[in-house]
């Protein structure tokens, strides 16, 4: 493919914009500055623009360690958005495969593959999500059974689906839920008379937050992680 066409596809640029970018001398192919849009590139070439790798765009699958204070939306007049943490082109094509509250930390999946994210977010597929929860008051003896039985939430017709609680400490638990109602974890504990002090998502299905990531960092998913969403 011609270099200018490659840049149009990868960056969502017009042919005119791509030509301008190339002429600026900011584009290298395998480390060599190229100023002609007619140069041929294949997927084996390493193309950079302003020292940033530009890939032939296939679907993207990203895991982000969302820090506290970032919202899961494209725009927010008040808070930082989690998208600000990504150094990606064609940002407008990306969406969250399930959101976290502004004060929840941990695993957020971001993609431009709608079918893939639907598999995670659709209630039909009951994708498991595991949260580490820090509570204001100690765990009570009835909690494990209460989560397993389902909890009635205000303004919800049906009780929550069976959820699994693992007690780590008297005020720290791991909770696995299989749906994603609004503020679900906080509301479940509130219904039991407790309060969530802090919430952190550790996993979604078989995808576990990489412990090499610091808050605010992200990486692409491995093929195995991407494929895991289709298995069940
Ligand atoms: N449940 C909540 O209450 N908040 C989240 O961010 C995720 C699940």
Coordinates of N, CA, C and O in Angstrom, one line a residue, residues 99-100 104-109 120 126-134 162-168 172-180 184-185 188-189 198-209:
X99 N -18.3 0.3 32.3 CA -17.7 1.5 33.0 C -17.5 1.3 34.5 O -18.1 0.4 35.1
X100 N -16.7 2.1 35.0 CA -16.5 2.2 36.5 C -16.9 3.6 36.9 O -16.8 4.6 36.2
X104 N -14.0 4.6 41.5 CA -13.6 3.2 41.5 C -12.3 3.1 40.7 O -12.1 3.8 39.6
X105 N -11.4 2.3 41.1 CA -10.1 2.1 40.4 C -10.1 0.7 39.7 O -11.0 -0.1 40.0
X106 N -9.1 0.4 38.9 CA -8.9 -0.9 38.4 C -9.2 -1.1 36.9 O -9.1 -0.2 36.1
X107 N -9.5 -2.4 36.6 CA -9.5 -2.8 35.2 C -10.7 -2.2 34.4 O -11.9 -2.4 34.8
X108 N -10.3 -1.5 33.4 CA -11.3 -1.1 32.4 C -10.9 -1.6 31.0 O -9.7 -1.5 30.7
X109 N -11.8 -2.1 30.3 CA -11.5 -2.6 28.9 C -12.0 -1.6 27.9 O -13.2 -1.1 28.1
X120 N -19.3 -8.7 26.7 CA -19.0 -8.4 28.1 C -20.1 -7.7 28.8 O -20.4 -8.0 29.9
X126 N -23.9 -12.8 31.2 CA -23.6 -12.9 32.6 C -22.1 -13.0 32.9 O -21.6 -13.8 33.6
X127 N -21.3 -12.0 32.2 CA -19.9 -12.0 32.4 C -19.5 -11.7 33.8 O -20.0 -10.7 34.4
X128 N -18.6 -12.5 34.4 CA -18.2 -12.3 35.8 C -17.3 -11.1 35.9 O -16.4 -10.9 35.1
X129 N -17.5 -10.3 37.0 CA -16.6 -9.2 37.3 C -16.3 -9.2 38.7 O -17.2 -9.4 39.6
X130 N -15.0 -9.2 39.0 CA -14.5 -9.4 40.4 C -14.0 -8.0 41.0 O -13.1 -7.4 40.3
X131 N -14.5 -7.7 42.1 CA -14.1 -6.4 42.7 C -13.5 -6.7 44.1 O -14.0 -7.5 44.9
X132 N -12.5 -5.9 44.4 CA -12.0 -5.9 45.8 C -12.7 -4.7 46.5 O -12.7 -3.6 45.9
X133 N -13.3 -5.0 47.6 CA -14.1 -4.0 48.3 C -13.6 -3.7 49.7 O -13.4 -4.7 50.4
X134 N -13.4 -2.5 50.0 CA -13.1 -2.1 51.4 C -14.3 -1.5 52.0 O -14.9 -0.5 51.4
X162 N -27.1 -14.4 41.7 CA -26.2 -14.9 42.7 C -24.8 -14.3 42.5 O -24.3 -14.3 41.4
X163 N -24.2 -13.8 43.6 CA -22.9 -13.3 43.6 C -22.1 -14.0 44.6 O -22.6 -14.4 45.7
X164 N -20.7 -14.1 44.4 CA -19.9 -14.8 45.3 C -19.0 -13.9 46.1 O -18.3 -13.0 45.5
X165 N -19.0 -14.1 47.4 CA -18.3 -13.2 48.3 C -17.1 -14.0 48.9 O -17.4 -15.1 49.5
X166 N -15.9 -13.5 48.9 CA -14.8 -14.1 49.5 C -14.3 -13.1 50.6 O -14.0 -12.0 50.2
X167 N -14.2 -13.6 51.8 CA -13.8 -12.6 52.9 C -12.3 -12.7 53.0 O -11.7 -13.7 53.2
X168 N -11.7 -11.5 52.9 CA -10.3 -11.4 53.0 C -9.9 -10.9 54.4 O -9.0 -11.4 55.0
X172 N -12.6 -6.2 54.4 CA -12.1 -6.3 53.0 C -12.6 -7.6 52.4 O -12.4 -8.7 53.0
X173 N -13.2 -7.5 51.2 CA -13.8 -8.7 50.6 C -13.5 -8.7 49.1 O -13.2 -7.7 48.5
X174 N -13.6 -9.9 48.5 CA -13.7 -10.0 47.0 C -15.1 -10.3 46.6 O -15.6 -11.3 47.2
X175 N -15.7 -9.6 45.7 CA -17.1 -9.9 45.3 C -17.1 -10.1 43.8 O -16.6 -9.3 43.1
X176 N -17.7 -11.2 43.4 CA -17.9 -11.5 42.0 C -19.3 -11.4 41.6 O -20.2 -12.1 42.2
X177 N -19.6 -10.5 40.7 CA -21.0 -10.3 40.2 C -21.1 -10.7 38.8 O -20.1 -10.6 38.1
X178 N -22.3 -10.9 38.3 CA -22.4 -11.4 36.9 C -23.4 -10.5 36.1 O -24.1 -11.0 35.2
X179 N -23.5 -9.3 36.5 CA -24.3 -8.3 35.8 C -23.7 -7.0 36.1 O -22.7 -6.9 36.8
X180 N -24.3 -5.9 35.6 CA -23.6 -4.6 35.8 C -24.6 -3.5 35.9 O -24.7 -2.6 35.1
X184 N -23.8 -1.0 41.2 CA -24.3 -2.2 41.7 C -23.6 -2.6 43.1 O -24.3 -2.9 44.0
X185 N -22.3 -2.6 43.1 CA -21.6 -3.1 44.3 C -21.9 -2.2 45.5 O -22.3 -2.7 46.6
X188 N -25.5 -2.9 46.6 CA -25.6 -4.2 47.3 C -25.2 -4.1 48.8 O -25.9 -4.5 49.7
X189 N -24.1 -3.4 49.0 CA -23.6 -3.3 50.4 C -24.5 -2.4 51.2 O -24.8 -2.6 52.3
X198 N -14.0 1.9 49.5 CA -13.2 2.0 48.3 C -13.4 0.7 47.5 O -13.8 -0.4 48.0
X199 N -13.4 0.9 46.1 CA -13.7 -0.2 45.2 C -12.7 -0.3 44.1 O -12.3 0.7 43.5
X200 N -12.3 -1.6 43.8 CA -11.2 -1.8 42.8 C -11.6 -3.0 42.0 O -11.8 -4.1 42.5
X201 N -11.7 -2.8 40.6 CA -12.0 -4.0 39.8 C -10.7 -4.8 39.5 O -9.8 -4.2 38.9
X202 N -10.7 -6.1 39.8 CA -9.5 -6.9 39.5 C -9.6 -7.7 38.2 O -8.6 -7.9 37.6
X203 N -10.9 -8.1 37.9 CA -11.0 -8.9 36.6 C -12.3 -8.8 36.0 O -13.3 -8.4 36.7
X204 N -12.3 -9.1 34.7 CA -13.6 -9.1 33.9 C -13.5 -10.4 33.1 O -12.5 -10.6 32.3
X205 N -14.4 -11.4 33.4 CA -14.3 -12.7 32.8 C -12.9 -13.3 33.2 O -12.5 -13.2 34.4
X206 N -12.2 -13.7 32.2 CA -10.8 -14.3 32.5 C -9.7 -13.3 32.4 O -8.6 -13.6 32.5
X207 N -10.1 -12.1 32.1 CA -9.1 -11.0 32.0 C -8.8 -10.3 33.3 O -9.7 -9.8 33.9
X208 N -7.5 -10.5 33.7 CA -7.1 -10.0 35.1 C -6.3 -8.7 34.9 O -5.4 -8.7 34.0
X209 N -6.5 -7.7 35.7 CA -5.7 -6.5 35.6 C -4.2 -6.9 35.8 O -3.8 -7.6 36.8

